[in-house]
Coordinates of C-alpha atoms in Angstrom, one line a residue:
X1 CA 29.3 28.1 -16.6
X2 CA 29.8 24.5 -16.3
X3 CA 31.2 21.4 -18.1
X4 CA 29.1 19.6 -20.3
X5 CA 29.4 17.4 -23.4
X6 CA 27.8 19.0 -25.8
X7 CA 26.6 23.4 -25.8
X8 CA 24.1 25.7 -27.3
X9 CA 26.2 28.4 -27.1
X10 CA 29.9 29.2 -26.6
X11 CA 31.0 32.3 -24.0
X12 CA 30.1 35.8 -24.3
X13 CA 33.5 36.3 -26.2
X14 CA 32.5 33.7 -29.1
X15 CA 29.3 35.8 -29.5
X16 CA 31.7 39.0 -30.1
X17 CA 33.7 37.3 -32.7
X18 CA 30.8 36.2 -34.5
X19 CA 30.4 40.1 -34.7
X20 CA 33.8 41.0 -35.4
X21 CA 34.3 38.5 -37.9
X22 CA 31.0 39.1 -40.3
X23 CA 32.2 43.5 -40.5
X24 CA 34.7 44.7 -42.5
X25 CA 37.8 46.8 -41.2
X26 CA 37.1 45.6 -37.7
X27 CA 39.7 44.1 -35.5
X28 CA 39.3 42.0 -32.1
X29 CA 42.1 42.1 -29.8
X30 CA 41.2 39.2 -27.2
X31 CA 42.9 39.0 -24.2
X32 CA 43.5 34.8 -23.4
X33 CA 45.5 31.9 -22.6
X34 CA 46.8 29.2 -25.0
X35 CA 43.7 27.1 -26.0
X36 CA 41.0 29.5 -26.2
X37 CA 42.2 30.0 -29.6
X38 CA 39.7 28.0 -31.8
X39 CA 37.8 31.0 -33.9
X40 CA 39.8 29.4 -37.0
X41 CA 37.6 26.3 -36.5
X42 CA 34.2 28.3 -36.2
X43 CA 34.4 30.2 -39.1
X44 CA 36.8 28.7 -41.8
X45 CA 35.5 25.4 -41.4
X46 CA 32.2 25.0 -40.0
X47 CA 30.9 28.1 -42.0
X48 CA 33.5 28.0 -44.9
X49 CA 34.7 30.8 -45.1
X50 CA 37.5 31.5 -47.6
X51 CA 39.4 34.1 -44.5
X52 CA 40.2 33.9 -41.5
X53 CA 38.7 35.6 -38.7
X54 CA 39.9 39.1 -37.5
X55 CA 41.2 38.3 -34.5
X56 CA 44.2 38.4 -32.7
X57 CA 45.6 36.4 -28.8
X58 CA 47.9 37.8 -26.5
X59 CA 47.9 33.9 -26.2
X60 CA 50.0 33.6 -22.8
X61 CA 50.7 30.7 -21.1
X62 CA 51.4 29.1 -17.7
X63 CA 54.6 30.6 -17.1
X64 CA 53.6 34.4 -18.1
X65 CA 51.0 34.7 -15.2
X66 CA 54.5 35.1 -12.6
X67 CA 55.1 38.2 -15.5
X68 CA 53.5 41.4 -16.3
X69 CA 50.5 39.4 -18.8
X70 CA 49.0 43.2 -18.9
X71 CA 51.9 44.1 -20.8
X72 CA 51.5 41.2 -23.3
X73 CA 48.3 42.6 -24.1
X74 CA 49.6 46.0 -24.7
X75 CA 52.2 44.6 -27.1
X76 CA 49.8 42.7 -29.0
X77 CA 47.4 45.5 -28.9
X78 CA 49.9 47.3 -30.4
X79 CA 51.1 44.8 -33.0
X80 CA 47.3 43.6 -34.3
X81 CA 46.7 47.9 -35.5
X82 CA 49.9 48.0 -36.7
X83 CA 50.0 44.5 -38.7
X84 CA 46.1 45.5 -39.8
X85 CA 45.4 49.1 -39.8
X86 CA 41.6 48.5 -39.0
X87 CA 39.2 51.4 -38.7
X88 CA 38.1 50.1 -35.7
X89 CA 39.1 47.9 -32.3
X90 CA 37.2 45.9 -30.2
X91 CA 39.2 44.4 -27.1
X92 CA 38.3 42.4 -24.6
X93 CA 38.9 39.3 -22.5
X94 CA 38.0 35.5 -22.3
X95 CA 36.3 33.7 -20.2
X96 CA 39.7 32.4 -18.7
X97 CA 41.9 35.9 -19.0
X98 CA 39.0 37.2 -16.9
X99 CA 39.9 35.8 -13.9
X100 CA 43.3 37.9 -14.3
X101 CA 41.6 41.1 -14.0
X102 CA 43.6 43.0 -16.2
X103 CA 41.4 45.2 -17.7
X104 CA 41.7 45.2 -21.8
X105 CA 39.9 48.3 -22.0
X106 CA 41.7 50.4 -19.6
X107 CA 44.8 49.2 -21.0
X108 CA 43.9 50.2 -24.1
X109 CA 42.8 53.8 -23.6
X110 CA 46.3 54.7 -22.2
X111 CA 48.0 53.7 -25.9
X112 CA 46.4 56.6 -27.9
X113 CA 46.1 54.6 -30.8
X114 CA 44.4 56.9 -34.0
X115 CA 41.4 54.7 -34.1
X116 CA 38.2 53.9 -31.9
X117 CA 38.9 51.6 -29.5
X118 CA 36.0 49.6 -28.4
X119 CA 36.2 48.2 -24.9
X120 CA 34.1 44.7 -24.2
X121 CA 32.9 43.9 -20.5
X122 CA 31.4 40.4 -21.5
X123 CA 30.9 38.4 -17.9
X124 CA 31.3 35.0 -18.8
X125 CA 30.7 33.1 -16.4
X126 CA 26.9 34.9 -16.0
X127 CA 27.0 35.2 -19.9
X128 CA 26.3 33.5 -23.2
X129 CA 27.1 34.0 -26.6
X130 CA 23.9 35.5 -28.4
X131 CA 24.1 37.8 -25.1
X132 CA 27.8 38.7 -26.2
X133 CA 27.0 39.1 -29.7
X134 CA 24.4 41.6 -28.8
X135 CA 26.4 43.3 -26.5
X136 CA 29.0 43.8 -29.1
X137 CA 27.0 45.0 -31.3
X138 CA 25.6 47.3 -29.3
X139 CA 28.8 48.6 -28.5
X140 CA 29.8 49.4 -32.0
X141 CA 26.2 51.1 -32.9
X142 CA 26.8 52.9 -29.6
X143 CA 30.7 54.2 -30.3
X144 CA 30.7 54.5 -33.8
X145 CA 26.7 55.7 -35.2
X146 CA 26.9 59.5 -35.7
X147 CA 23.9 60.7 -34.0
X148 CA 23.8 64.1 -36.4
X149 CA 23.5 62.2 -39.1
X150 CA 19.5 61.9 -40.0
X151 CA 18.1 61.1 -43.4
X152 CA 17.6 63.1 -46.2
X153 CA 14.1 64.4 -47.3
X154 CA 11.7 61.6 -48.9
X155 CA 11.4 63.8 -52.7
X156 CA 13.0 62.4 -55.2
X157 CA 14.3 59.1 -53.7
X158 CA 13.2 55.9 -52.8
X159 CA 12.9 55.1 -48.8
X160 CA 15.7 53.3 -47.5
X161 CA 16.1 50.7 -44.2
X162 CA 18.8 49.0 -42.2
X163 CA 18.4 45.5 -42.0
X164 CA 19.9 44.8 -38.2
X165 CA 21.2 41.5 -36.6
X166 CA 22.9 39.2 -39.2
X167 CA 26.5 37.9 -38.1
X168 CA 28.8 35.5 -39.3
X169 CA 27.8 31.4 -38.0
X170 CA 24.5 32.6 -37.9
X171 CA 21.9 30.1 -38.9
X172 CA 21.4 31.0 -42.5
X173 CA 22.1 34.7 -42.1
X174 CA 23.6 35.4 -45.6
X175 CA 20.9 34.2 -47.8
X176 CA 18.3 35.6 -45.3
X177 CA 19.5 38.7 -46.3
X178 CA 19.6 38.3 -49.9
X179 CA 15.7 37.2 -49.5
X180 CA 14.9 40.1 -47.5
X181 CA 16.7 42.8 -49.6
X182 CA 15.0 41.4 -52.9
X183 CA 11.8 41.5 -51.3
X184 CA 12.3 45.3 -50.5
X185 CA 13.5 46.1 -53.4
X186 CA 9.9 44.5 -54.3
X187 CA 8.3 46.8 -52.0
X188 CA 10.1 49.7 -53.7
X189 CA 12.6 50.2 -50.6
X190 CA 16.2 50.6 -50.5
X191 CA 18.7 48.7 -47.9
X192 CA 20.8 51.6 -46.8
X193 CA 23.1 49.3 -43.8
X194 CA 23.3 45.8 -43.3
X195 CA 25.2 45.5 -40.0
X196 CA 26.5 44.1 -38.4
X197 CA 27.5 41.0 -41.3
X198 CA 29.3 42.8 -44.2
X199 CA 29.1 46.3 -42.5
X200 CA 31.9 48.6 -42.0
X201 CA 32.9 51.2 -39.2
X202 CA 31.4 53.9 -41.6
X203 CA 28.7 52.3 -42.3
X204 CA 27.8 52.2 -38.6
X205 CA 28.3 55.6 -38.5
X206 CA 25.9 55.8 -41.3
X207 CA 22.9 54.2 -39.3
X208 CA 21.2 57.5 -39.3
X209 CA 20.9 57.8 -42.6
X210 CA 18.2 55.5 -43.0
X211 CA 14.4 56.0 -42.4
X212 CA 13.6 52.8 -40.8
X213 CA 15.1 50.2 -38.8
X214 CA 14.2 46.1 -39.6
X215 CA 15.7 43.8 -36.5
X216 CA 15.8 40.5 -38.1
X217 CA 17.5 38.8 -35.2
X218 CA 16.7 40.5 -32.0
X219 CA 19.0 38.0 -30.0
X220 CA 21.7 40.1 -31.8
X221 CA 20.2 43.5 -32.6
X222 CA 17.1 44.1 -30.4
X223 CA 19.5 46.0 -27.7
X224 CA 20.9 48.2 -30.7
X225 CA 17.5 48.6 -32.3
X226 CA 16.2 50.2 -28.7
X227 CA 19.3 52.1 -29.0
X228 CA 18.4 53.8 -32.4
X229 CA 14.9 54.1 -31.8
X230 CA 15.7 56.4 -28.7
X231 CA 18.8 58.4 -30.6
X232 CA 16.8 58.8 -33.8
X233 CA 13.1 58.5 -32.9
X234 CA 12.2 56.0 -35.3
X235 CA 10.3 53.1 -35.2
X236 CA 11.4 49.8 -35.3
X237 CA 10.0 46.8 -37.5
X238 CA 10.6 43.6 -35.2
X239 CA 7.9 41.3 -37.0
X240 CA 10.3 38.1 -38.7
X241 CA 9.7 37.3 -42.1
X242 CA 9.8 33.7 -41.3
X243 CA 6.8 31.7 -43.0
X244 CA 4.3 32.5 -45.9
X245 CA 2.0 34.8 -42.8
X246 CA 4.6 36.3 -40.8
X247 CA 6.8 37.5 -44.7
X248 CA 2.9 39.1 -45.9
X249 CA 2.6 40.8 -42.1
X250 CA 6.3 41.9 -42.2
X251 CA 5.9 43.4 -45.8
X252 CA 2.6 45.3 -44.8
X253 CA 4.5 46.7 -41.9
X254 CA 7.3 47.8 -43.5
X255 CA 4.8 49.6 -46.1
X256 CA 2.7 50.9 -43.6
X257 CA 5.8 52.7 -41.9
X258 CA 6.4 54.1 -44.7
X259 CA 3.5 55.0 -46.5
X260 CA 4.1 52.8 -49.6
X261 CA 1.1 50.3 -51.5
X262 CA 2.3 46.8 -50.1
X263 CA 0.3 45.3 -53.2
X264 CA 3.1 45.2 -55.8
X265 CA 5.2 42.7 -53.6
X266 CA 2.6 40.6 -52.1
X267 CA 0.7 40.3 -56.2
X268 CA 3.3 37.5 -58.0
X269 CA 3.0 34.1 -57.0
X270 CA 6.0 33.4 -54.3
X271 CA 5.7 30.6 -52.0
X272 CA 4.3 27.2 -53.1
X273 CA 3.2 26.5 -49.0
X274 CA -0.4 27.3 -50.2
X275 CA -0.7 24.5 -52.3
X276 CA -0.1 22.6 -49.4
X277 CA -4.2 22.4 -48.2
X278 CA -4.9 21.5 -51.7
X279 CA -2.9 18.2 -52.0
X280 CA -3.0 14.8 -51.3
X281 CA -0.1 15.6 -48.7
X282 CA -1.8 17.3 -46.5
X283 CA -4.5 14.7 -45.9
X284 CA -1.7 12.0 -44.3
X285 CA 0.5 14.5 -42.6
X286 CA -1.9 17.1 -41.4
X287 CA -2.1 16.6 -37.4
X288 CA 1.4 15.6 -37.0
X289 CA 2.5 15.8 -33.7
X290 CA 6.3 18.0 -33.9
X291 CA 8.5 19.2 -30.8
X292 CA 10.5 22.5 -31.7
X293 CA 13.2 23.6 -29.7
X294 CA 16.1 26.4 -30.6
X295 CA 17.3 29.8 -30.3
X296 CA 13.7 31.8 -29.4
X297 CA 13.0 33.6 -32.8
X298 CA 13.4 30.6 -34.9
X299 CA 11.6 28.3 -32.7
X300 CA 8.6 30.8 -32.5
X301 CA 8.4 31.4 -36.0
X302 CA 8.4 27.5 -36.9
X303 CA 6.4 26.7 -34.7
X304 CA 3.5 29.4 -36.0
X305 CA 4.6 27.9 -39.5
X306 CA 4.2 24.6 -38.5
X307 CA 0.6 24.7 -36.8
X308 CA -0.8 27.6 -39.0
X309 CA 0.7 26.7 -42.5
X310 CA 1.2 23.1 -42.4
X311 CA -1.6 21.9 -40.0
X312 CA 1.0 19.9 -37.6
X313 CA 0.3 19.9 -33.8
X314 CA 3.0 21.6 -31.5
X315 CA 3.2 19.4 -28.4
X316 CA 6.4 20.6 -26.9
X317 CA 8.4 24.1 -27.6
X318 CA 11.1 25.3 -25.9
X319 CA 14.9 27.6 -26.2
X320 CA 18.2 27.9 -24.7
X321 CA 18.8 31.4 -24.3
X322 CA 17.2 32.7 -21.5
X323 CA 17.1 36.1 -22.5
X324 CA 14.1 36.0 -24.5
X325 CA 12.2 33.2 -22.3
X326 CA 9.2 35.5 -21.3
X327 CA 8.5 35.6 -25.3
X328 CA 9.0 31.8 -25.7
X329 CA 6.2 30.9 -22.2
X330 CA 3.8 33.5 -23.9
X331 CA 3.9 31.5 -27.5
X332 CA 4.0 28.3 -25.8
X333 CA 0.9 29.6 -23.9
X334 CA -0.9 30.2 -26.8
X335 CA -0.1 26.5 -28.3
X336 CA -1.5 25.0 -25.2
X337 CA 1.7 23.4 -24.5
X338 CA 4.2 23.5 -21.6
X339 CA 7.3 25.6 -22.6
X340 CA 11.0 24.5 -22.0
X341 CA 13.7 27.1 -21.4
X342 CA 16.9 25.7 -20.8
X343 CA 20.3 25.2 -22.1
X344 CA 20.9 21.4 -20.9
X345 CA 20.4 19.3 -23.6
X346 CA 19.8 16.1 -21.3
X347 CA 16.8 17.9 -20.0
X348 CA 15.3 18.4 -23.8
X349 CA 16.0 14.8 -24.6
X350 CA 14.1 13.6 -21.9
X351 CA 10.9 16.2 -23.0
X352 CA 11.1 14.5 -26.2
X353 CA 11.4 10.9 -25.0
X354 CA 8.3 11.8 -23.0
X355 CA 6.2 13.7 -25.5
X356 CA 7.5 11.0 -28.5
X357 CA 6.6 13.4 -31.3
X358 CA 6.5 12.7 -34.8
X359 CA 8.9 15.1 -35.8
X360 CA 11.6 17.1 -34.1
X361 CA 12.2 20.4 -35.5
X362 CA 15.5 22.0 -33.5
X363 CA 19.5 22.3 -33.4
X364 CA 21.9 19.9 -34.3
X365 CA 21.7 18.4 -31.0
X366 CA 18.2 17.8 -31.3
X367 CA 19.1 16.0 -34.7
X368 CA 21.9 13.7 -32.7
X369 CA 19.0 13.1 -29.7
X370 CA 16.3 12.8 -32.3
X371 CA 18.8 10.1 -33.9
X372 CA 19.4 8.2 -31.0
X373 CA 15.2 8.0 -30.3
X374 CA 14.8 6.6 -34.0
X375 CA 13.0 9.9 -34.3
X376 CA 12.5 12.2 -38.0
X377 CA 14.0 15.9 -37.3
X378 CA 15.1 18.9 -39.0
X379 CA 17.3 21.4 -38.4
X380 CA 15.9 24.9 -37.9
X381 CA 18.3 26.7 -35.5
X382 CA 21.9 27.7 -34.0
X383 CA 23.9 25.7 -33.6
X384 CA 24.6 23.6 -36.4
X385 CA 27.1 21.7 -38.4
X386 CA 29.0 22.3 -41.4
X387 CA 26.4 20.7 -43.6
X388 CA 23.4 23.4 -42.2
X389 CA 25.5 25.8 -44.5
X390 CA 24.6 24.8 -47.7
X391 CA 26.8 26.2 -50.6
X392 CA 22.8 26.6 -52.8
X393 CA 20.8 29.6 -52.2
X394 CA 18.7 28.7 -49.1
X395 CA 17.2 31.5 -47.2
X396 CA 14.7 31.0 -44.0
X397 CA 13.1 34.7 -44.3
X398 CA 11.0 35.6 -47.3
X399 CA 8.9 33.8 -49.3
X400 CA 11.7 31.8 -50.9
X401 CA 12.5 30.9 -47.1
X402 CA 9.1 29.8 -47.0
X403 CA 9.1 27.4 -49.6
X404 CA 13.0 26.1 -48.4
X405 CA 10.8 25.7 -44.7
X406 CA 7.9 23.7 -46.3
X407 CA 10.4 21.3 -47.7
X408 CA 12.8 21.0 -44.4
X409 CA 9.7 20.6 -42.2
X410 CA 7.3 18.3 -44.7
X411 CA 10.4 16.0 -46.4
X412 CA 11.9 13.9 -43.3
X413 CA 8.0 12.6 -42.7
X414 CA 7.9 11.8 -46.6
X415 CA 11.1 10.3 -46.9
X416 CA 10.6 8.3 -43.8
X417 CA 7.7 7.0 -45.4
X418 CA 9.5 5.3 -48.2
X419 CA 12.1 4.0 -45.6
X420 CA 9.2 2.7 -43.9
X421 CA 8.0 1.2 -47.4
X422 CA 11.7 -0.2 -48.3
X423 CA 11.3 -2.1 -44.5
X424 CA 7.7 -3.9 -45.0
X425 CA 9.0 -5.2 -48.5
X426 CA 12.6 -6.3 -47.2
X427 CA 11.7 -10.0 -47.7
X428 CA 10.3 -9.3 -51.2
X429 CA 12.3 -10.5 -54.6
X430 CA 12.7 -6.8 -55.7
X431 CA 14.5 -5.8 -52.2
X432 CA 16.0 -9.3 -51.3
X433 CA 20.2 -9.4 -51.5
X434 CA 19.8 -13.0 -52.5
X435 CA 17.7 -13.1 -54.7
X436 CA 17.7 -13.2 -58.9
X437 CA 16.6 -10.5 -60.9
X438 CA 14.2 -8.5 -61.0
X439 CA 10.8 -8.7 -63.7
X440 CA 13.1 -5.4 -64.6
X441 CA 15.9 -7.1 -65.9
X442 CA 15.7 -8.2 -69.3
X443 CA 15.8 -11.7 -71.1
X444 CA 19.6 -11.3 -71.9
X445 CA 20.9 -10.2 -68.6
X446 CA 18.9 -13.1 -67.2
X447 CA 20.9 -15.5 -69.2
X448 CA 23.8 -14.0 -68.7
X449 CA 23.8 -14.3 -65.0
X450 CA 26.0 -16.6 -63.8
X451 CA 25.0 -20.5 -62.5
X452 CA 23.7 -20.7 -58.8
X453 CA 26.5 -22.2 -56.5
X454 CA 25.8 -26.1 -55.6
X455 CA 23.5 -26.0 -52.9
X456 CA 25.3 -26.3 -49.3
X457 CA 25.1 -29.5 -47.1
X458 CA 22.3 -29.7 -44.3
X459 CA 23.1 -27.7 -41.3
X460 CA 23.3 -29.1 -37.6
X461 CA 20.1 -28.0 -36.3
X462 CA 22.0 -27.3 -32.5
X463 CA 24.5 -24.9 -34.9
X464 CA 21.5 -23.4 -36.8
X465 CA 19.6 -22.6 -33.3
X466 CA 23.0 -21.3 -32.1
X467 CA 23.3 -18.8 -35.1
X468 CA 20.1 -18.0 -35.0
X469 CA 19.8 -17.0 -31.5
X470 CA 23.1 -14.6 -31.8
X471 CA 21.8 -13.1 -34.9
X472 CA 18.7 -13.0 -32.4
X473 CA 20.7 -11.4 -29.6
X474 CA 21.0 -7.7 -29.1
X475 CA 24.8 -6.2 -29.8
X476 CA 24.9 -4.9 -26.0
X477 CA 22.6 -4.7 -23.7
X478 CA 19.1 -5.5 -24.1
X479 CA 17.0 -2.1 -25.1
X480 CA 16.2 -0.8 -21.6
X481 CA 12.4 -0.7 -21.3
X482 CA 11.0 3.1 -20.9
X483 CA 8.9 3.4 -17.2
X484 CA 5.9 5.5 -16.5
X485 CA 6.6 8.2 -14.4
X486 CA 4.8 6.2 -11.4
X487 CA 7.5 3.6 -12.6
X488 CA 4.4 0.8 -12.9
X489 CA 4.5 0.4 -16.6
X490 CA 7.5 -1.2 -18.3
X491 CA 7.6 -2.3 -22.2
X492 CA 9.4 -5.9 -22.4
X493 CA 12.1 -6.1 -25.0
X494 CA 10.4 -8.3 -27.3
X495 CA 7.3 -5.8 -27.0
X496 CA 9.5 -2.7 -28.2
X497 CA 10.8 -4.9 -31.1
X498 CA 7.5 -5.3 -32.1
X499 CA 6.8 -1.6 -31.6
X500 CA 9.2 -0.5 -34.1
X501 CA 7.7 -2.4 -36.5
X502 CA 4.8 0.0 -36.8
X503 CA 5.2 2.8 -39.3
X504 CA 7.3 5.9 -37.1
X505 CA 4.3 8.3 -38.4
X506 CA 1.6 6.2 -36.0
X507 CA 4.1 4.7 -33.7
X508 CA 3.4 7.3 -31.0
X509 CA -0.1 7.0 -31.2
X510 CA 0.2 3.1 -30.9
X511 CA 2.6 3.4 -27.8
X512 CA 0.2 5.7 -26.1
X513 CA -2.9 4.0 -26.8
X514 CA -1.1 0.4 -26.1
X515 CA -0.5 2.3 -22.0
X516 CA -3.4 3.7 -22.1
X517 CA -5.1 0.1 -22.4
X518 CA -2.9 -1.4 -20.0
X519 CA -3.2 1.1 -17.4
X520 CA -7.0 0.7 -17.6
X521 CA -6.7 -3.1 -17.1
X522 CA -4.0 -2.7 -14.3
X523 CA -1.1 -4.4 -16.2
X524 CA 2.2 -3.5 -15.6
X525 CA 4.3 -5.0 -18.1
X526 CA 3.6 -4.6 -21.5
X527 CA 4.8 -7.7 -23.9
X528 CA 3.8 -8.5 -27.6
X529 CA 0.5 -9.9 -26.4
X530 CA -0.8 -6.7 -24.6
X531 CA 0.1 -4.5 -28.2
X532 CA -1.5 -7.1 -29.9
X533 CA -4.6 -7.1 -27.7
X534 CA -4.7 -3.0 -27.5
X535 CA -4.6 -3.0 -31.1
X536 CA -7.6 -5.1 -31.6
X537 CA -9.4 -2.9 -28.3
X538 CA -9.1 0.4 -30.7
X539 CA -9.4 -1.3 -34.3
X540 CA -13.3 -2.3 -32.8

């Protein structure tokens, strides 16, 4: 643990209430000081939730630690099953009550309360939140699945799955679902348990029930998944239906597990990616160069979207939770590119100010870094902001998801186009604030419009040069010119002002082509002249 601006993810104890808030009849006692209480925020605001989560604070302050603090957390214990009558509780501590040592789940297995009683050993200063969410969840699949419980015989019915690893504040977990369960149903397959988002206690208990398990999110249910395939001896489907290849690969799994014809839900017309390769699109945007970086299965799966769907070139790929970093190296590997695995987002600011991409594909940090690098970017992974949980329908998974992914991935390059277009023609009549209107307008507006103001007396040349030259003048500091990493090569500030003038979608190429030419020649500082004269070296 340690303090930083911005995170990727909260404590081990967040991850657990992302859990405890997306079931139903489940309870979280949490063990913690005043100010650790801030799940309100998460999940009523940020994911708009019209409840508040289930969780309850023994919420003790400086003066209780001279008191008996394990006794608060027996009376509020206590209080949260009697206030809430769940069917199940989950206690546990947070990262600052766990200094305290008083041990939630011992406490609670001296009350005899008539309900399960979950304990949570979440270290969290070792821990992180997709690691807590996991551990949670695999917990509850643990305490509560009924292992003599197995499914009933295949005559007569139609198979059935549990789809495994959606929680609340995940990244689009709700309509992934949706996608995925209509997709099945497709396929002729039943969703017997979605867990742990909407799921009950018996409904966990119910896991068994079901002939196959789908782990959609293994940061949150590949632990769980291991779990059931040991207790029930069934296999697991881990392939995520994220992209128009990865959704036909999932759906022939799933019908090869279970002995159905996959050619019913792969026949209709789903996704519109493949007209990609047919349109005029794809002949400008084909090779762009994209940097993806986010929780491990959504950057793998954009990143196979993005090179083998959309014909973009991966340079940089990289997560933040180390658990699955092997996984992330190995993909990176097969791109060719050199893999990034950590959660300091300083550290993936400067990979992208080294790489300069085209496009950054990643969290909402990466959008705020991507921002501040005058850089297009979408958002494709946790964590994001309030406005990455649209109120529409719009899933990731599925084929739907794949035509919601063509748009998030191919749209910032097209609209920064027509940005791009808006710039060259500021100084034209059509664009101009000052000027009269448009061939648009019509003969009667024209005459309508009002008599031009006298024309203003001559300026004082020494004022005009003065105005000018603050208009001129950067707001702060001059834009600090970017070194090579031998620290020869600097870009003057008049040559980077010249730089942004070049369309964003070939502005990478023409900074690396304009160092390229001066580190040939020997020239250390780059100015207008040097772009100028690299430009004419690669035009010949």
């Amino acid at each position: 643990m340690k303090l930083t601006a911005w995170t990727y993810e909260g404590p081990p104890h967040v991850g657990a209430m992302r859990v405890a808030t997306g079931m139903r009849g489940i309870h979280y006692v949490l063990h913690a000081p005043q100010g650790d209480t801030y799940a309100d925020l998460l999940f009523t605001m940020i994911e708009r939730r019209d409840h508040r989560p289930p969780v309850s604070w023994t919420t003790f302050q400086a003066r209780d630690l001279g008191k008996d603090t394990a006794e608060l957390f027996k009376t509020a214990l206590a209080d949260a099953h009697a206030r809430f009558r769940p069917d199940a509780l989950l206690v546990g501590a947070s990262c600052t009550a766990e200094l305290i040592q008083d041990d939630p789940g011992g406490l609670a297995a001296t009350m005899g309360l008539p309900v399960p009683v979950i304990p949570l050993e979440l270290p969290s200063y070792s821990r992180k939140e997709n690691w807590g969410a996991a551990e949670t969840f695999h917990a509850l699949v643990r305490g509560l699945a009924d292992r003599t419980r197995r499914p009933a015989p295949r005559a007569g019915r139609r198979p059935r799955v549990n789809l495994l690893g959606p929680t609340a504040l995940g990244f689009r977990h709700r309509d992934d679902v949706t996608e995925v369960t209509r997709l099945l149903d497709a396929l002729g397959v039943d969703v017997h348990v979605v867990a742990p988002l909407g799921a009950t206690a018996a409904d966990i208990a119910a896991l068994g029930e079901a002939d196959l398990d789908i782990c959609l999110y293994p940061e949150i249910a590949d632990t769980a998944c291991r779990f059931l395939e040991r207790t029930f001896g069934r296999p697991t489907v881990r392939t995520v239906p994220i992209g128009q290849l990865a959704t036909s690969e999932f759906v022939r799994e799933v019908a090869g597990h279970l002995g159905l014809d996959p050619a019913p839900a792969l026949a209709a017309p789903h996704a519109r990616l493949p007209w990609w390769s047919r349109s005029v699109d794809s002949t400008y945007l084909t090779g762009k160069r994209v940097f993806i970086f986010g929780d491990a299965t959504h950057a793998m799966a954009i990143a196979r979207v993005a090179t083998e769907e959309l014909g973009f070139e991966v340079v940089g790929l990289g997560c933040y939770n180390r658990e699955f970093a092997r996984e992330v190296r190995a993909a990176a590997a097969r791109l060719g590119v050199e893999p990034l695995v950590t959660d300091d987002y300083l550290e993936v600011e400067e990979r992208i100010a080294a790489l300069q991409p085209e496009l950054v594909l990643g969290t909402q940090m990466e959008r705020m870094i991507a921002k501040r690098l005058r850089l297009p970017c979408a958002v494709i992974s946790a964590p994001v902001h309030v406005q990455d949980f649209p109120a529409r329908y719009s899933p990731v998974m599925g084929f739907e998801g794949a035509n919601v992914l063509f748009d998030t991935l191919v749209h910032p390059l097209v609209m920064g186009l027509e940005e791009h277009l808006l710039t060259m023609f500021r100084e034209d009549f059509e664009f101009s604030d000052a000027a009269g209107p448009s061939h648009l307008a019509s003969g009667h507006a024209a005459q309508q419009a009002p008599a031009p103001a006298p024309a203003p007396a001559p300026a004082d040349p020494v004022a005009t040069a003065a105005c000018a030259a603050l208009v001129a003048a950067p707001v702060a500091a001059p834009i600090a010119a970017p070194a090579r990493a031998d620290g020869l090569l600097v870009w003057t500030a008049d040559a980077e002002r010249e730089l942004r003038k070049i369309p964003f979608f070939v502005r990478g190429k023409a900074r690396r082509n304009t160092e390229a030419y001066a580190a040939e020649r020997g020239i250390a500082a780059i100015t207008v002249e040097t772009l100028y004269d690299a430009k004419s070296h690669f035009a010949r």
